[in-house]
Amino acid sequence: SSTNLLKIVNDILDLSKIEAGEMLLERIGIDLNYALDSVVLTLGHIAKEKHIKLIHHKPDEKFPFVLGDPTRFVRVLTNLVGNAIKYTHDGQVDVRPSYRKLDDTHIEYRCEVTDTGIGIPKEKHLSVFENFTQADSSTTRKYGGTGLGLAITKQLVELMGGTIGLTSEMGMGSTFWFTMPFEITDKVSEEKYRRRRKMHAGTIFPEHARILAAEDHPMNQILMKKLMSRFGIGSFEIADNGVIAQ
Ligand code: ATP
Ligand code: MG
């Protein structure tokens, strides 16, 4: 219940922030390949539990690194793939990302999420993007949720300069798609390369690791201790604050 409540509160806060024009987007490097991989990996567990196949159709050519807001980009993908899994009882969910060049420095990203789920009646194709709107009055009872996911998704896509839409037939499944323009960058690749090199130079086995953490919150201290022992860290100490740690 607390998880559900937290989701609703966060959704309402996000939506009011967007509607008040206060949602400021970040503009940093996004690895489009990694972003979608992480969403498929995270939601894959839910699909597996429902015995639904979640298939990520990766194009042969990798996506370029781009500038944008990775958190909000992942949020859009999570909402669409999450819905596809939620409203499908058997069959599969296909995620098809692609892009086309707009000019030398810009691309248009497109992602299609197709499911074999319950489908949405034609007269609801527009209203599902409205706040608190669900296709059916029994949706909350049967599936949970508040009908805010797609409203937030559409607002975020449009804030990022993109468009979103769907095709669907009752009982046959749905396809939600969105497009988004991005500026290409090589910033992410450099950062990643550096990080990877550093990791190789300093890789040690967990049992040889000695870790000192400065953390003042007792709950976090307990959690850290549990995690460190699960990772098999050889020596782990916690100091209540940075001064003690020094
Ligand atoms: P939440 O706020 O938790 O996301 P929700 O999933 O009900 O709740 P939306 O994601 O906004 O809300 O979706 C709105 C409605 O559109 C849903 O209630 C459902 O009726 C319909 N819908 C969305 N995605 C699909 C889908 N892939 N297949 C069938 N119906 C869908
Ligand atoms: Mg939803």
mmCIF file of C-alpha atoms and ligand atoms in Angstrom:
data_model
loop_
_atom_site.group_PDB
_atom_site.id
_atom_site.type_symbol
_atom_site.label_atom_id
_atom_site.label_comp_id
_atom_site.label_asym_id
_atom_site.label_seq_id
_atom_site.Cartn_x
_atom_site.Cartn_y
_atom_site.Cartn_z
ATOM 1 C CA SER A 1 0.000 0.000 0.000
ATOM 2 C CA SER A 2 2.789 2.443 0.857
ATOM 3 C CA THR A 3 4.483 1.762 -2.481
ATOM 4 C CA ASN A 4 1.220 2.438 -4.318
ATOM 5 C CA LEU A 5 0.580 5.585 -2.328
ATOM 6 C CA LEU A 6 4.098 6.843 -2.946
ATOM 7 C CA LYS A 7 3.677 6.280 -6.692
ATOM 8 C CA ILE A 8 0.407 8.248 -6.730
ATOM 9 C CA VAL A 9 1.885 11.118 -4.713
ATOM 10 C CA ASN A 10 4.954 11.266 -6.965
ATOM 11 C CA ASP A 11 2.810 11.162 -10.115
ATOM 12 C CA ILE A 12 0.588 13.993 -8.889
ATOM 13 C CA LEU A 13 3.608 16.068 -7.902
ATOM 14 C CA ASP A 14 5.261 15.500 -11.283
ATOM 15 C CA LEU A 15 2.107 16.351 -13.169
ATOM 16 C CA SER A 16 1.492 19.571 -11.242
ATOM 17 C CA LYS A 17 5.114 20.531 -11.755
ATOM 18 C CA ILE A 18 4.762 20.037 -15.519
ATOM 19 C CA GLU A 19 1.447 21.883 -15.639
ATOM 20 C CA ALA A 20 2.895 24.783 -13.654
ATOM 21 C CA GLY A 21 5.659 24.995 -16.273
ATOM 22 C CA GLU A 22 8.258 24.273 -13.595
ATOM 23 C CA MET A 23 9.593 20.991 -14.948
ATOM 24 C CA LEU A 24 13.152 21.843 -15.951
ATOM 25 C CA LEU A 25 14.770 19.308 -18.246
ATOM 26 C CA GLU A 26 18.391 18.297 -17.910
ATOM 27 C CA ARG A 27 20.672 18.446 -20.910
ATOM 28 C CA ILE A 28 23.430 15.910 -20.440
ATOM 29 C CA GLY A 29 24.749 12.921 -22.357
ATOM 30 C CA ILE A 30 22.333 10.026 -22.899
ATOM 31 C CA ASP A 31 23.403 6.591 -24.025
ATOM 32 C CA LEU A 32 20.208 5.615 -25.872
ATOM 33 C CA ASN A 33 21.349 1.988 -26.174
ATOM 34 C CA TYR A 34 21.980 1.632 -22.447
ATOM 35 C CA ALA A 35 18.811 3.537 -21.425
ATOM 36 C CA LEU A 36 16.460 1.135 -23.182
ATOM 37 C CA ASP A 37 18.522 -1.896 -22.143
ATOM 38 C CA SER A 38 18.132 -0.897 -18.502
ATOM 39 C CA VAL A 39 14.352 -0.470 -18.844
ATOM 40 C CA VAL A 40 13.954 -3.871 -20.522
ATOM 41 C CA LEU A 41 16.150 -5.483 -17.877
ATOM 42 C CA THR A 42 14.204 -3.924 -14.990
ATOM 43 C CA LEU A 43 10.727 -4.654 -16.354
ATOM 44 C CA GLY A 44 11.799 -8.050 -17.705
ATOM 45 C CA HIS A 45 11.284 -9.536 -14.248
ATOM 46 C CA ILE A 46 7.641 -8.462 -14.163
ATOM 47 C CA ALA A 47 7.077 -9.845 -17.673
ATOM 48 C CA LYS A 48 8.717 -13.126 -16.666
ATOM 49 C CA GLU A 49 6.446 -13.484 -13.648
ATOM 50 C CA LYS A 50 3.437 -13.061 -15.958
ATOM 51 C CA HIS A 51 4.939 -15.506 -18.492
ATOM 52 C CA ILE A 52 5.011 -12.819 -21.145
ATOM 53 C CA LYS A 53 7.921 -12.456 -23.549
ATOM 54 C CA LEU A 54 9.538 -9.025 -23.543
ATOM 55 C CA ILE A 55 11.570 -8.659 -26.726
ATOM 56 C CA HIS A 56 13.980 -5.820 -27.403
ATOM 57 C CA HIS A 57 14.556 -5.602 -31.173
ATOM 58 C CA LYS A 58 17.916 -3.886 -31.394
ATOM 59 C CA PRO A 59 18.776 -2.386 -34.761
ATOM 60 C CA ASP A 60 22.108 -3.495 -36.299
ATOM 61 C CA GLU A 61 23.542 -0.025 -36.056
ATOM 62 C CA LYS A 62 24.067 1.385 -32.545
ATOM 63 C CA PHE A 63 22.428 4.650 -31.585
ATOM 64 C CA PRO A 64 24.645 7.715 -31.373
ATOM 65 C CA PHE A 65 25.104 9.397 -28.002
ATOM 66 C CA VAL A 66 22.794 12.377 -27.618
ATOM 67 C CA LEU A 67 22.063 15.306 -25.326
ATOM 68 C CA GLY A 68 18.913 15.278 -23.237
ATOM 69 C CA ASP A 69 17.317 14.327 -19.948
ATOM 70 C CA PRO A 70 18.092 10.638 -19.284
ATOM 71 C CA THR A 71 15.809 10.353 -16.232
ATOM 72 C CA ARG A 72 12.733 11.639 -18.073
ATOM 73 C CA PHE A 73 13.608 9.670 -21.196
ATOM 74 C CA VAL A 74 13.740 6.471 -19.129
ATOM 75 C CA ARG A 75 10.474 7.470 -17.437
ATOM 76 C CA VAL A 76 8.702 7.646 -20.813
ATOM 77 C CA LEU A 77 10.010 4.226 -21.830
ATOM 78 C CA THR A 78 9.193 2.720 -18.436
ATOM 79 C CA ASN A 79 5.604 3.957 -18.541
ATOM 80 C CA LEU A 80 4.966 2.602 -22.055
ATOM 81 C CA VAL A 81 6.675 -0.762 -21.590
ATOM 82 C CA GLY A 82 5.156 -1.030 -18.091
ATOM 83 C CA ASN A 83 1.642 -0.481 -19.466
ATOM 84 C CA ALA A 84 2.210 -2.990 -22.269
ATOM 85 C CA ILE A 85 3.151 -5.674 -19.729
ATOM 86 C CA LYS A 86 0.396 -4.645 -17.320
ATOM 87 C CA TYR A 87 -2.404 -4.888 -19.905
ATOM 88 C CA THR A 88 -1.222 -8.131 -21.524
ATOM 89 C CA HIS A 89 -2.243 -11.523 -20.175
ATOM 90 C CA ASP A 90 -0.519 -13.737 -22.648
ATOM 91 C CA GLY A 91 1.662 -13.316 -25.668
ATOM 92 C CA GLN A 92 4.432 -10.803 -25.911
ATOM 93 C CA VAL A 93 5.623 -7.246 -25.802
ATOM 94 C CA ASP A 94 7.918 -6.050 -28.595
ATOM 95 C CA VAL A 95 10.055 -2.965 -28.177
ATOM 96 C CA ARG A 96 11.392 -1.536 -31.437
ATOM 97 C CA PRO A 97 13.694 1.461 -31.241
ATOM 98 C CA SER A 98 14.993 3.195 -34.381
ATOM 99 C CA TYR A 99 16.294 6.553 -35.511
ATOM 100 C CA ARG A 100 16.778 8.655 -38.597
ATOM 101 C CA LYS A 101 19.198 11.457 -39.233
ATOM 102 C CA LEU A 102 17.658 14.922 -39.421
ATOM 103 C CA ASP A 103 20.971 16.592 -40.325
ATOM 104 C CA ASP A 104 24.662 16.171 -39.468
ATOM 105 C CA THR A 105 24.169 16.841 -35.776
ATOM 106 C CA HIS A 106 20.559 15.829 -35.067
ATOM 107 C CA ILE A 107 18.536 12.627 -35.062
ATOM 108 C CA GLU A 108 14.912 11.734 -34.560
ATOM 109 C CA TYR A 109 14.563 8.819 -32.176
ATOM 110 C CA ARG A 110 11.501 6.602 -32.458
ATOM 111 C CA CYS A 111 10.370 3.772 -30.255
ATOM 112 C CA GLU A 112 7.394 1.460 -30.782
ATOM 113 C CA VAL A 113 6.018 -0.700 -28.000
ATOM 114 C CA THR A 114 3.652 -3.373 -29.296
ATOM 115 C CA ASP A 115 1.713 -5.758 -27.089
ATOM 116 C CA THR A 116 -0.770 -8.586 -27.578
ATOM 117 C CA GLY A 117 -2.922 -7.361 -24.713
ATOM 118 C CA ILE A 118 -6.502 -6.290 -24.096
ATOM 119 C CA GLY A 119 -6.458 -3.371 -26.530
ATOM 120 C CA ILE A 120 -8.145 0.031 -26.284
ATOM 121 C CA PRO A 121 -11.467 0.921 -27.950
ATOM 122 C CA LYS A 122 -11.213 3.533 -30.737
ATOM 123 C CA GLU A 123 -13.231 6.156 -28.858
ATOM 124 C CA LYS A 124 -10.701 6.067 -26.009
ATOM 125 C CA HIS A 125 -7.554 6.525 -28.114
ATOM 126 C CA LEU A 126 -7.343 10.235 -27.327
ATOM 127 C CA SER A 127 -8.703 10.294 -23.794
ATOM 128 C CA VAL A 128 -6.228 7.747 -22.359
ATOM 129 C CA PHE A 129 -3.651 10.564 -22.476
ATOM 130 C CA GLU A 130 -5.795 12.758 -20.217
ATOM 131 C CA ASN A 131 -5.225 13.058 -16.465
ATOM 132 C CA PHE A 132 -6.857 10.332 -14.369
ATOM 133 C CA THR A 133 -8.436 8.711 -17.428
ATOM 134 C CA GLN A 134 -8.589 4.959 -17.811
ATOM 135 C CA ALA A 135 -10.116 3.109 -20.747
ATOM 136 C CA ASP A 136 -12.679 1.393 -18.577
ATOM 137 C CA SER A 137 -14.262 2.120 -15.194
ATOM 138 C CA SER A 138 -13.201 -1.339 -14.010
ATOM 139 C CA THR A 139 -9.517 -0.770 -14.850
ATOM 140 C CA THR A 140 -8.491 0.389 -11.365
ATOM 141 C CA ARG A 141 -10.199 -2.546 -9.729
ATOM 142 C CA LYS A 142 -8.742 -5.095 -12.145
ATOM 143 C CA TYR A 143 -5.291 -3.654 -12.789
ATOM 144 C CA GLY A 144 -4.668 -0.927 -10.198
ATOM 145 C CA GLY A 145 -3.232 2.459 -11.103
ATOM 146 C CA THR A 146 -4.680 5.930 -11.304
ATOM 147 C CA GLY A 147 -4.642 6.849 -14.987
ATOM 148 C CA LEU A 148 -1.792 9.334 -14.681
ATOM 149 C CA GLY A 149 1.000 7.378 -16.390
ATOM 150 C CA LEU A 150 0.123 8.271 -19.979
ATOM 151 C CA ALA A 151 -0.762 11.873 -19.107
ATOM 152 C CA ILE A 152 2.718 12.370 -17.647
ATOM 153 C CA THR A 153 4.301 10.454 -20.541
ATOM 154 C CA LYS A 154 2.623 12.638 -23.175
ATOM 155 C CA GLN A 155 3.565 15.845 -21.366
ATOM 156 C CA LEU A 156 7.193 14.715 -21.031
ATOM 157 C CA VAL A 157 7.423 13.649 -24.689
ATOM 158 C CA GLU A 158 6.027 17.009 -25.812
ATOM 159 C CA LEU A 159 8.311 18.925 -23.423
ATOM 160 C CA MET A 160 11.220 17.162 -25.097
ATOM 161 C CA GLY A 161 9.934 18.265 -28.521
ATOM 162 C CA GLY A 162 8.453 14.922 -29.546
ATOM 163 C CA THR A 163 5.118 13.361 -30.437
ATOM 164 C CA ILE A 164 3.298 10.306 -29.122
ATOM 165 C CA GLY A 165 0.450 8.195 -30.468
ATOM 166 C CA LEU A 166 -1.118 4.769 -30.606
ATOM 167 C CA THR A 167 -2.886 2.247 -32.745
ATOM 168 C CA SER A 168 -4.983 -0.396 -31.072
ATOM 169 C CA GLU A 169 -7.818 -2.782 -31.556
ATOM 170 C CA MET A 170 -9.906 -4.312 -28.798
ATOM 171 C CA GLY A 171 -8.712 -7.771 -27.896
ATOM 172 C CA MET A 172 -5.898 -7.632 -30.443
ATOM 173 C CA GLY A 173 -3.291 -5.538 -28.661
ATOM 174 C CA SER A 174 -1.873 -2.050 -28.902
ATOM 175 C CA THR A 175 1.120 -0.201 -30.283
ATOM 176 C CA PHE A 176 2.260 2.941 -28.513
ATOM 177 C CA TRP A 177 4.957 4.951 -30.289
ATOM 178 C CA PHE A 178 6.825 8.156 -29.677
ATOM 179 C CA THR A 179 9.400 10.204 -31.528
ATOM 180 C CA MET A 180 11.902 12.635 -30.072
ATOM 181 C CA PRO A 181 14.517 14.891 -31.662
ATOM 182 C CA PHE A 182 18.019 14.857 -30.142
ATOM 183 C CA GLU A 183 21.333 16.570 -30.732
ATOM 184 C CA ILE A 184 24.232 14.145 -31.211
ATOM 185 C CA THR A 185 27.200 14.352 -28.835
ATOM 186 C CA ASP A 186 30.333 12.340 -28.141
ATOM 187 C CA LYS A 187 30.497 13.373 -24.490
ATOM 188 C CA VAL A 188 29.035 10.149 -23.094
ATOM 189 C CA SER A 189 31.375 7.910 -25.010
ATOM 190 C CA GLU A 190 34.442 9.696 -23.597
ATOM 191 C CA GLU A 191 33.143 9.524 -20.036
ATOM 192 C CA LYS A 192 32.295 5.864 -20.401
ATOM 193 C CA TYR A 193 35.659 5.038 -21.921
ATOM 194 C CA ARG A 194 37.446 6.759 -19.065
ATOM 195 C CA ARG A 195 35.315 4.980 -16.476
ATOM 196 C CA ARG A 196 35.918 1.602 -18.086
ATOM 197 C CA ARG A 197 39.687 2.133 -18.206
ATOM 198 C CA LYS A 198 39.752 3.157 -14.571
ATOM 199 C CA MET A 199 37.802 0.066 -13.557
ATOM 200 C CA HIS A 200 40.224 -2.232 -15.332
ATOM 201 C CA ALA A 201 43.231 -0.576 -13.753
ATOM 202 C CA GLY A 202 41.872 -0.886 -10.240
ATOM 203 C CA THR A 203 39.716 -4.024 -10.239
ATOM 204 C CA ILE A 204 40.001 -6.020 -7.002
ATOM 205 C CA PHE A 205 38.119 -9.005 -5.701
ATOM 206 C CA PRO A 206 35.403 -8.227 -3.113
ATOM 207 C CA GLU A 207 37.084 -10.352 -0.442
ATOM 208 C CA HIS A 208 40.229 -8.208 -0.744
ATOM 209 C CA ALA A 209 38.318 -4.932 -0.626
ATOM 210 C CA ARG A 210 38.528 -2.640 2.406
ATOM 211 C CA ILE A 211 35.724 -0.107 2.535
ATOM 212 C CA LEU A 212 35.163 2.778 4.891
ATOM 213 C CA ALA A 213 31.813 4.547 4.590
ATOM 214 C CA ALA A 214 30.676 7.752 6.258
ATOM 215 C CA GLU A 215 26.943 7.565 6.915
ATOM 216 C CA ASP A 216 24.978 9.056 9.779
ATOM 217 C CA HIS A 217 21.540 7.505 9.320
ATOM 218 C CA PRO A 218 21.125 4.318 11.415
ATOM 219 C CA MET A 219 18.771 2.666 8.894
ATOM 220 C CA ASN A 220 21.216 3.303 6.052
ATOM 221 C CA GLN A 221 24.044 1.930 8.187
ATOM 222 C CA ILE A 222 22.143 -1.327 8.723
ATOM 223 C CA LEU A 223 21.314 -1.583 5.010
ATOM 224 C CA MET A 224 24.937 -0.908 3.995
ATOM 225 C CA LYS A 225 26.247 -3.558 6.381
ATOM 226 C CA LYS A 226 23.816 -6.119 4.991
ATOM 227 C CA LEU A 227 24.698 -5.288 1.379
ATOM 228 C CA MET A 228 28.438 -5.331 1.994
ATOM 229 C CA SER A 229 28.284 -8.733 3.612
ATOM 230 C CA ARG A 230 26.119 -9.998 0.751
ATOM 231 C CA PHE A 231 28.702 -8.708 -1.764
ATOM 232 C CA GLY A 232 31.378 -10.535 0.224
ATOM 233 C CA ILE A 233 33.392 -7.397 1.005
ATOM 234 C CA GLY A 234 36.449 -8.395 3.087
ATOM 235 C CA SER A 235 36.535 -5.485 5.479
ATOM 236 C CA PHE A 236 33.816 -2.915 5.973
ATOM 237 C CA GLU A 237 33.606 -0.110 8.508
ATOM 238 C CA ILE A 238 31.109 2.650 9.037
ATOM 239 C CA ALA A 239 31.872 6.027 10.553
ATOM 240 C CA ASP A 240 29.037 8.221 11.782
ATOM 241 C CA ASN A 241 30.307 11.205 9.841
ATOM 242 C CA GLY A 242 33.107 12.460 7.636
ATOM 243 C CA VAL A 243 35.187 13.813 10.533
ATOM 244 C CA ILE A 244 35.208 10.441 12.306
ATOM 245 C CA ALA A 245 35.964 8.695 8.997
ATOM 246 C CA GLN A 246 39.069 10.865 8.542
HETATM 247 P P1 ATP B 1 -0.992 4.491 -13.818
HETATM 248 O O1 ATP B 1 -1.246 5.907 -13.425
HETATM 249 O O2 ATP B 1 -0.525 3.646 -12.706
HETATM 250 O O3 ATP B 1 -0.111 4.384 -15.031
HETATM 251 P P2 ATP B 1 -2.929 3.427 -15.623
HETATM 252 O O4 ATP B 1 -1.992 2.419 -16.204
HETATM 253 O O5 ATP B 1 -4.351 3.015 -15.451
HETATM 254 O O6 ATP B 1 -2.420 3.917 -14.195
HETATM 255 P P3 ATP B 1 -2.206 5.152 -17.844
HETATM 256 O O7 ATP B 1 -0.865 4.534 -17.936
HETATM 257 O O8 ATP B 1 -2.321 6.632 -17.968
HETATM 258 O O9 ATP B 1 -2.931 4.770 -16.472
HETATM 259 O O10 ATP B 1 -3.128 4.514 -18.955
HETATM 260 C C1 ATP B 1 -4.455 5.004 -19.115
HETATM 261 C C2 ATP B 1 -5.370 3.887 -19.553
HETATM 262 O O11 ATP B 1 -5.054 3.505 -20.872
HETATM 263 C C3 ATP B 1 -5.238 2.630 -18.716
HETATM 264 O O12 ATP B 1 -6.042 2.693 -17.576
HETATM 265 C C4 ATP B 1 -5.719 1.555 -19.692
HETATM 266 O O13 ATP B 1 -7.117 1.500 -19.680
HETATM 267 C C5 ATP B 1 -5.272 2.107 -21.031
HETATM 268 N N1 ATP B 1 -3.995 1.532 -21.506
HETATM 269 C C6 ATP B 1 -2.773 2.092 -21.428
HETATM 270 N N2 ATP B 1 -1.836 1.311 -22.004
HETATM 271 C C7 ATP B 1 -2.488 0.222 -22.459
HETATM 272 C C8 ATP B 1 -2.081 -0.958 -23.168
HETATM 273 N N3 ATP B 1 -0.812 -1.169 -23.525
HETATM 274 N N4 ATP B 1 -3.050 -1.863 -23.475
HETATM 275 C C9 ATP B 1 -4.341 -1.650 -23.132
HETATM 276 N N5 ATP B 1 -4.783 -0.568 -22.472
HETATM 277 C C10 ATP B 1 -3.865 0.363 -22.136
HETATM 278 MG MG MG B 2 0.087 3.032 -16.568
#
